[in-house]
C-alpha positions as protocol buffer text, in pm:
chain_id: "A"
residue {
  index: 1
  type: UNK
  ca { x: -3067 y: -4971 z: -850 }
}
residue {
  index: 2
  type: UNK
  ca { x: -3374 y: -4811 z: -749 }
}
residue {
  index: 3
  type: UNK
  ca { x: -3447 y: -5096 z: -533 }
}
residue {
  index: 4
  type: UNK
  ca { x: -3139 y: -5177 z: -372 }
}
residue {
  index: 5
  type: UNK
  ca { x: -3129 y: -4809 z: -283 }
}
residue {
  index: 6
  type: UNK
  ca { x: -3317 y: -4906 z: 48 }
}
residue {
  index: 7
  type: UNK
  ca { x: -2974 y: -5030 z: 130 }
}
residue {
  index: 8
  type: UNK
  ca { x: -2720 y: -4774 z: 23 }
}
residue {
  index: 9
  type: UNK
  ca { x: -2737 y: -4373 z: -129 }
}
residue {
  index: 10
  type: UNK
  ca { x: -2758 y: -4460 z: -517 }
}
residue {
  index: 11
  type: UNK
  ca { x: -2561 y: -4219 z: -718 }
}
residue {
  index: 12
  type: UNK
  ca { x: -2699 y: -4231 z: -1103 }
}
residue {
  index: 13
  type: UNK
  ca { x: -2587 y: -3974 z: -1381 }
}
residue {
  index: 14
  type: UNK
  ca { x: -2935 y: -3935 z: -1533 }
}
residue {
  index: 15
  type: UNK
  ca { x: -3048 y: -3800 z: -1181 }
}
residue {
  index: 16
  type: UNK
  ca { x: -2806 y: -3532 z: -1231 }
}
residue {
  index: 17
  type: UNK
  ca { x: -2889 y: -3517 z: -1640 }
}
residue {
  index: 18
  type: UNK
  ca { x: -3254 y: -3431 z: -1523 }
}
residue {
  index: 19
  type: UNK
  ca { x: -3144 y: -3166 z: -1293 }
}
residue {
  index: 20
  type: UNK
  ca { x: -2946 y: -2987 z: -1498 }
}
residue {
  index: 21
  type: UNK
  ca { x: -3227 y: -3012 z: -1784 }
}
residue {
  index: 22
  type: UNK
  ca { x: -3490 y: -2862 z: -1555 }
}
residue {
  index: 23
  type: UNK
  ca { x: -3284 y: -2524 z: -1515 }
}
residue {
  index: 24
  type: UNK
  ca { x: -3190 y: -2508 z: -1891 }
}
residue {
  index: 25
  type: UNK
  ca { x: -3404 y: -2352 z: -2174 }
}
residue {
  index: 26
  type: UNK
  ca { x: -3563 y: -2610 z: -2378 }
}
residue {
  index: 27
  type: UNK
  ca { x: -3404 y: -2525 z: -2709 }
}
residue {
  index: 28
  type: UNK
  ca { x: -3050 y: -2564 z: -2573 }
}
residue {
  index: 29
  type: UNK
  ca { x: -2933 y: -2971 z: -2651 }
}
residue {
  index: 30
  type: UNK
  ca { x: -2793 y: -3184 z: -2378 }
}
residue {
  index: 31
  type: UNK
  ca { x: -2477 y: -3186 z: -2623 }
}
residue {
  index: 32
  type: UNK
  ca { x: -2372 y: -2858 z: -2519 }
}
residue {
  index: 33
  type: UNK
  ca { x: -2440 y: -2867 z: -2145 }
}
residue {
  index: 34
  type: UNK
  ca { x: -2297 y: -3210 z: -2108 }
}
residue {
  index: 35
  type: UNK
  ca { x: -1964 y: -3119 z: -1996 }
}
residue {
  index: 36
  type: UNK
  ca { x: -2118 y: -2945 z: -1687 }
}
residue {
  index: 37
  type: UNK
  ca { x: -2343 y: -3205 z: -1605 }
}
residue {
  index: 38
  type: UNK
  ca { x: -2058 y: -3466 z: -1581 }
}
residue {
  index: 39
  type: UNK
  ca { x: -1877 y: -3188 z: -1370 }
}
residue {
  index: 40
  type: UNK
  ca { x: -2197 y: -3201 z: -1150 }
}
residue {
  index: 41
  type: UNK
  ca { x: -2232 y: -3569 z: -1123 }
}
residue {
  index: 42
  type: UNK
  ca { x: -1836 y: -3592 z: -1063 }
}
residue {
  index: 43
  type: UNK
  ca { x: -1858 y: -3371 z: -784 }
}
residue {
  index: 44
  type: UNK
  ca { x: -2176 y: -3555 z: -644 }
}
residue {
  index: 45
  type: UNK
  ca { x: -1991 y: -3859 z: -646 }
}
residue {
  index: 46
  type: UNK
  ca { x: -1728 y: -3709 z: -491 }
}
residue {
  index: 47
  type: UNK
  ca { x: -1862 y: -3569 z: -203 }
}
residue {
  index: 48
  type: UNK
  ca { x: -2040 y: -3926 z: -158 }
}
residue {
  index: 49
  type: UNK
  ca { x: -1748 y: -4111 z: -130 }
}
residue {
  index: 50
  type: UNK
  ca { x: -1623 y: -3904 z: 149 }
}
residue {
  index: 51
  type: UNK
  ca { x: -1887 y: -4039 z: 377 }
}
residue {
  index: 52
  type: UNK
  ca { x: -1784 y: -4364 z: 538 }
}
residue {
  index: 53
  type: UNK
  ca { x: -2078 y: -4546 z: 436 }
}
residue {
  index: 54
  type: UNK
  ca { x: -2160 y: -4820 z: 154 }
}
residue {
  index: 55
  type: UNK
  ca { x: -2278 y: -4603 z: -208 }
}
residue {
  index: 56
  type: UNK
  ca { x: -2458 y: -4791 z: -507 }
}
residue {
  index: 57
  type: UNK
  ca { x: -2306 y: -4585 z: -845 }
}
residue {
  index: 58
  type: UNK
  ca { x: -2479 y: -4688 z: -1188 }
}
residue {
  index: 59
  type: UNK
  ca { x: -2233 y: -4633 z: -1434 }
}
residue {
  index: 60
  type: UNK
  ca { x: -2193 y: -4767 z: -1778 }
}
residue {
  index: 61
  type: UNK
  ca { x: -1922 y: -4952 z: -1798 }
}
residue {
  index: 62
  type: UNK
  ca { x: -1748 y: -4740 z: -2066 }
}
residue {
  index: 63
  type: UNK
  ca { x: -1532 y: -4557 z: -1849 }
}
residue {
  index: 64
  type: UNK
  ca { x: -1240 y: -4711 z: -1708 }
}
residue {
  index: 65
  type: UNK
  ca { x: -1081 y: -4432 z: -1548 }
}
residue {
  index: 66
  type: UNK
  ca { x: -1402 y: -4388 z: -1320 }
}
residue {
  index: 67
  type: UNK
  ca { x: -1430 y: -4770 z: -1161 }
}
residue {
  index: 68
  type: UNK
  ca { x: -1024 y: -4654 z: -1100 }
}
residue {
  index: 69
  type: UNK
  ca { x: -1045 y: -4351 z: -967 }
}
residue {
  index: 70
  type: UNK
  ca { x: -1364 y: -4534 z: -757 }
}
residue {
  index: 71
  type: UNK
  ca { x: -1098 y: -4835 z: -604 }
}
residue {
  index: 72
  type: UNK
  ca { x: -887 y: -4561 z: -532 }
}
residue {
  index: 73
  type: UNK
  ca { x: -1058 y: -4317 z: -364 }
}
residue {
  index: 74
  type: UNK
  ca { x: -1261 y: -4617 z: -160 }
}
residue {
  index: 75
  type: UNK
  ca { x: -887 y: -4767 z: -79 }
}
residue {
  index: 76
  type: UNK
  ca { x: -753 y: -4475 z: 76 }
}
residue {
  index: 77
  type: UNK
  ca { x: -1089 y: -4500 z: 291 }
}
residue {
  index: 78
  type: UNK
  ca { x: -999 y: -4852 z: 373 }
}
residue {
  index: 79
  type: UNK
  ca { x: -1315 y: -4969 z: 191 }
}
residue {
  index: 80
  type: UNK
  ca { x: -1335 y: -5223 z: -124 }
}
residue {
  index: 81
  type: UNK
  ca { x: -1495 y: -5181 z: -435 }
}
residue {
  index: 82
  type: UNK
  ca { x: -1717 y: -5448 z: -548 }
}
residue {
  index: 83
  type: UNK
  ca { x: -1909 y: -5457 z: -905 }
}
residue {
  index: 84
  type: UNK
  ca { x: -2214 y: -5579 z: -1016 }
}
residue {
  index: 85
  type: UNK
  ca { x: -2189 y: -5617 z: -1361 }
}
residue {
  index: 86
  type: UNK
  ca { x: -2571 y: -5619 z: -1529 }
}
residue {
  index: 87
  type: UNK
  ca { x: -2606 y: -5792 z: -1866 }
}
residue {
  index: 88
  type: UNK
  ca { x: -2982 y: -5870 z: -2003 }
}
residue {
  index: 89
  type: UNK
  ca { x: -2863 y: -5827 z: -2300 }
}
residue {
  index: 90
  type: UNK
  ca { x: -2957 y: -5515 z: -2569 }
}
residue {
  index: 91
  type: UNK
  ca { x: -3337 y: -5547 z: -2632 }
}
residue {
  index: 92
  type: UNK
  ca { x: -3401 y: -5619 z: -2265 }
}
residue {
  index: 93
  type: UNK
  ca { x: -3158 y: -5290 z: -2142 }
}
residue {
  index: 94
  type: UNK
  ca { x: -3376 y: -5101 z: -2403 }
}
residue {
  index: 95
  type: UNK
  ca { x: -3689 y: -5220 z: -2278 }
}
residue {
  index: 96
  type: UNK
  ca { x: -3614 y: -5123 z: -1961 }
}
residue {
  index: 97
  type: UNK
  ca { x: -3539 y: -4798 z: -2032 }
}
residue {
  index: 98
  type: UNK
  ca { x: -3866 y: -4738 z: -2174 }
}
residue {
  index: 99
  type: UNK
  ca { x: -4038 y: -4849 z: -1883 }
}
residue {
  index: 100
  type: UNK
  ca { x: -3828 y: -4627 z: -1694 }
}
residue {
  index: 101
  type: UNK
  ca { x: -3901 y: -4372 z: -1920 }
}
residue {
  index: 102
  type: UNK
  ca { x: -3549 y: -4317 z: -1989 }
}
residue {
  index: 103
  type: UNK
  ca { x: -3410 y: -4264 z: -2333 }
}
residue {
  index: 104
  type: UNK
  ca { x: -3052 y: -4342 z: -2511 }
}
residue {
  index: 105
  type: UNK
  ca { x: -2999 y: -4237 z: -2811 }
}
residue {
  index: 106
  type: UNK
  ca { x: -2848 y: -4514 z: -3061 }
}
residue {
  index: 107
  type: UNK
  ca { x: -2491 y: -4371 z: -3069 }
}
residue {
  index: 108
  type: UNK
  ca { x: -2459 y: -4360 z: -2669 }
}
residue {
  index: 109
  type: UNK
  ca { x: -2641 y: -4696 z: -2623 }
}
residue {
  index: 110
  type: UNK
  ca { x: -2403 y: -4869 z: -2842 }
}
residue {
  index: 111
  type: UNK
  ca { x: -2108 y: -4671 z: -2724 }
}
residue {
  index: 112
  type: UNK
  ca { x: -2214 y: -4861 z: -2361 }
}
residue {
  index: 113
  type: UNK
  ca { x: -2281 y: -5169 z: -2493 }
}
residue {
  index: 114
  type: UNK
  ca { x: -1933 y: -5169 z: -2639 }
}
residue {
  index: 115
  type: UNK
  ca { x: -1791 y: -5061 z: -2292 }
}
residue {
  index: 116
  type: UNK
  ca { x: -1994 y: -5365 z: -2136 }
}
residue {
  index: 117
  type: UNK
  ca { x: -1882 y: -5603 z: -2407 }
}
residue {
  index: 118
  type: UNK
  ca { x: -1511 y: -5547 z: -2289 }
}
residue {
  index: 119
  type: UNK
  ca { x: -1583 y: -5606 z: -1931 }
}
residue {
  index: 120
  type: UNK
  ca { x: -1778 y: -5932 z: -2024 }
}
residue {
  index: 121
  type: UNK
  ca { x: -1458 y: -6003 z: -2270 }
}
residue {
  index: 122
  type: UNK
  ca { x: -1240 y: -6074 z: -1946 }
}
residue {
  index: 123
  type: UNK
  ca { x: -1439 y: -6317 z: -1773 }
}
residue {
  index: 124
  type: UNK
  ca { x: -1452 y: -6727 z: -1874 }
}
residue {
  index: 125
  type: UNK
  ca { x: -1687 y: -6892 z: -2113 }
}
residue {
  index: 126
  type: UNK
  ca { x: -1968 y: -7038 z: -1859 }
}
residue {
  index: 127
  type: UNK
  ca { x: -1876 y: -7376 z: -1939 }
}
residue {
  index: 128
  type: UNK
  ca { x: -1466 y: -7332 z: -1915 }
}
residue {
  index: 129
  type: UNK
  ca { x: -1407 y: -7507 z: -1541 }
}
residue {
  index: 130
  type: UNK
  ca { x: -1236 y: -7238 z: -1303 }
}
residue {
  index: 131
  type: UNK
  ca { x: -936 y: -7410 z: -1222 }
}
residue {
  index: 132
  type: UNK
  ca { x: -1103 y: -7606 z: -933 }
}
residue {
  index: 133
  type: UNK
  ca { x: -1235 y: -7284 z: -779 }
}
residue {
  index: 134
  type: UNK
  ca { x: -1533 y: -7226 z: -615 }
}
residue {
  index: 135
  type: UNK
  ca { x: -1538 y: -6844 z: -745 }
}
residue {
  index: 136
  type: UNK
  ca { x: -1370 y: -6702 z: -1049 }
}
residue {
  index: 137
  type: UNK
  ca { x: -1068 y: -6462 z: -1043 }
}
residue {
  index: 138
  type: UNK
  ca { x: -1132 y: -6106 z: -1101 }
}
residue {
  index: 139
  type: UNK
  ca { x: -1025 y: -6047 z: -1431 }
}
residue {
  index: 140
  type: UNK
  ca { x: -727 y: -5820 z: -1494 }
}
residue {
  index: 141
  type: UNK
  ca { x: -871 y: -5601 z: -1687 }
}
residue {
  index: 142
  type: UNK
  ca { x: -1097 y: -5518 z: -1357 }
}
residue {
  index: 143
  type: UNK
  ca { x: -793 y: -5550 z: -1083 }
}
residue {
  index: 144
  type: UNK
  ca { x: -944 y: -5259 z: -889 }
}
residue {
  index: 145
  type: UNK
  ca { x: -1268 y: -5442 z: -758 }
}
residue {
  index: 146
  type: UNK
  ca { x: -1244 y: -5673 z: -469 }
}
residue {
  index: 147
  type: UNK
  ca { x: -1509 y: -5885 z: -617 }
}
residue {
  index: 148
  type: UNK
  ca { x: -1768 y: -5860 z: -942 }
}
residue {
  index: 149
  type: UNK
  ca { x: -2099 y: -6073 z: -966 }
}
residue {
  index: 150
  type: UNK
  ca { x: -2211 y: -6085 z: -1258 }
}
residue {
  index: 151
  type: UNK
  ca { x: -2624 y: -6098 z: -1294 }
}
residue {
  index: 152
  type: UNK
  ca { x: -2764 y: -6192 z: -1646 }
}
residue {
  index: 153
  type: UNK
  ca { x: -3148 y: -6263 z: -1727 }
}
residue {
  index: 154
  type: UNK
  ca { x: -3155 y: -6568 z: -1531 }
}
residue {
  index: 155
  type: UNK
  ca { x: -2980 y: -6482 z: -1208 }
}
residue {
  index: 156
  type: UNK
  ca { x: -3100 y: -6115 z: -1200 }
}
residue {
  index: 157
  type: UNK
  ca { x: -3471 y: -6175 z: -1082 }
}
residue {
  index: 158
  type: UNK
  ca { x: -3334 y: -6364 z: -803 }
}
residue {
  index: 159
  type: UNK
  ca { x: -3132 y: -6070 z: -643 }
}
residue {
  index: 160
  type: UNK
  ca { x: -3382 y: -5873 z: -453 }
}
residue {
  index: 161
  type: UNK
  ca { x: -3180 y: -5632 z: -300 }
}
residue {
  index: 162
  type: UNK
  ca { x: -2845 y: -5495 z: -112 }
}
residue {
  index: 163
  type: UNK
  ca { x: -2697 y: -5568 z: 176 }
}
residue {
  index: 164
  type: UNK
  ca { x: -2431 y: -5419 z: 365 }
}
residue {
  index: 165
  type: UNK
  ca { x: -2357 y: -5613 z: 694 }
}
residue {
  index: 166
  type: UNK
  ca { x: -2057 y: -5384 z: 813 }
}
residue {
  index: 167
  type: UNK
  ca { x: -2282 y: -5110 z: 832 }
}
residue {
  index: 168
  type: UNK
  ca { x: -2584 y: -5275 z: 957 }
}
């Protein structure tokens, strides 16, 4: 994300997490101020997708409702929402985030990795043909998106960035 931000505003919950961390006292868990933070984020995104201009948003995966509410609010804009689905697998995503310095704790982690497991669920075996197709379907489970590409530990390092061409 970070470096496809170049391309696009990139809209990540943990920016918002840290945010509201920094004005809260340090004995006070993230538990209890979590509700507010999402309310935070929620509204950033919000106010993001009223500008008429391509937006990078990191999410998990484990919330349905969001990549929805996302199509929707991008359709009534006349805009598409396409997904890039990210799958390195567990100890890869948790190396990363310790060389982000970013921190999950084991309950959330698998709680997303379940979420991402059901979006990878919907999509063909890599070796079952795709009816003759040059590109796959998008799945029904995902009906919202106008088009997913999937990036796993092979094809990620080969994606260098974003591009937008209608807003070039």
């Amino acid at each position: 994300m970070e470096r496809w931000s170049r391309a696009a505003p990139a809209i990540d919950p943990r920016t918002v997490h840290l945010a509201c961390e920094a004005v809260m006292p340090d004995w006070l868990p993230y538990g209890v101020y979590r509700p507010w933070a999402r309310l935070r984020h929620f509204q950033w995104l919000r106010r993001q997708m009223r500008r008429m201009s391509p937006l990078l948003v990191h999410d998990c995966g484990s919330r349905p409702w969001l990549r929805q509410w996302l199509a929707r609010s991008a359709g009534r804009q006349r805009r598409e929402l396409h997904v890039i689905l990210l799958d390195v697998g567990a100890d890869e995503a948790l190396a990363g985030q310790r060389a982000r310095g970013r921190w999950a704790p084991p309950r959330v982690f698998a709680r997303h990795r379940r979420g991402l497991d059901r979006l990878l669920a919907a999509f063909p075996a890599p070796d079952v043909p795709c009816s003759g197709a040059a590109v796959s379907p998008v799945p029904a489970s995902m009906a919202e998106a106008a088009s997913i590409v999937l990036l796993d530990q092979v094809s990620r390092p080969h994606v260098a960035a974003a591009r937008f061409d209608r807003w070039s």
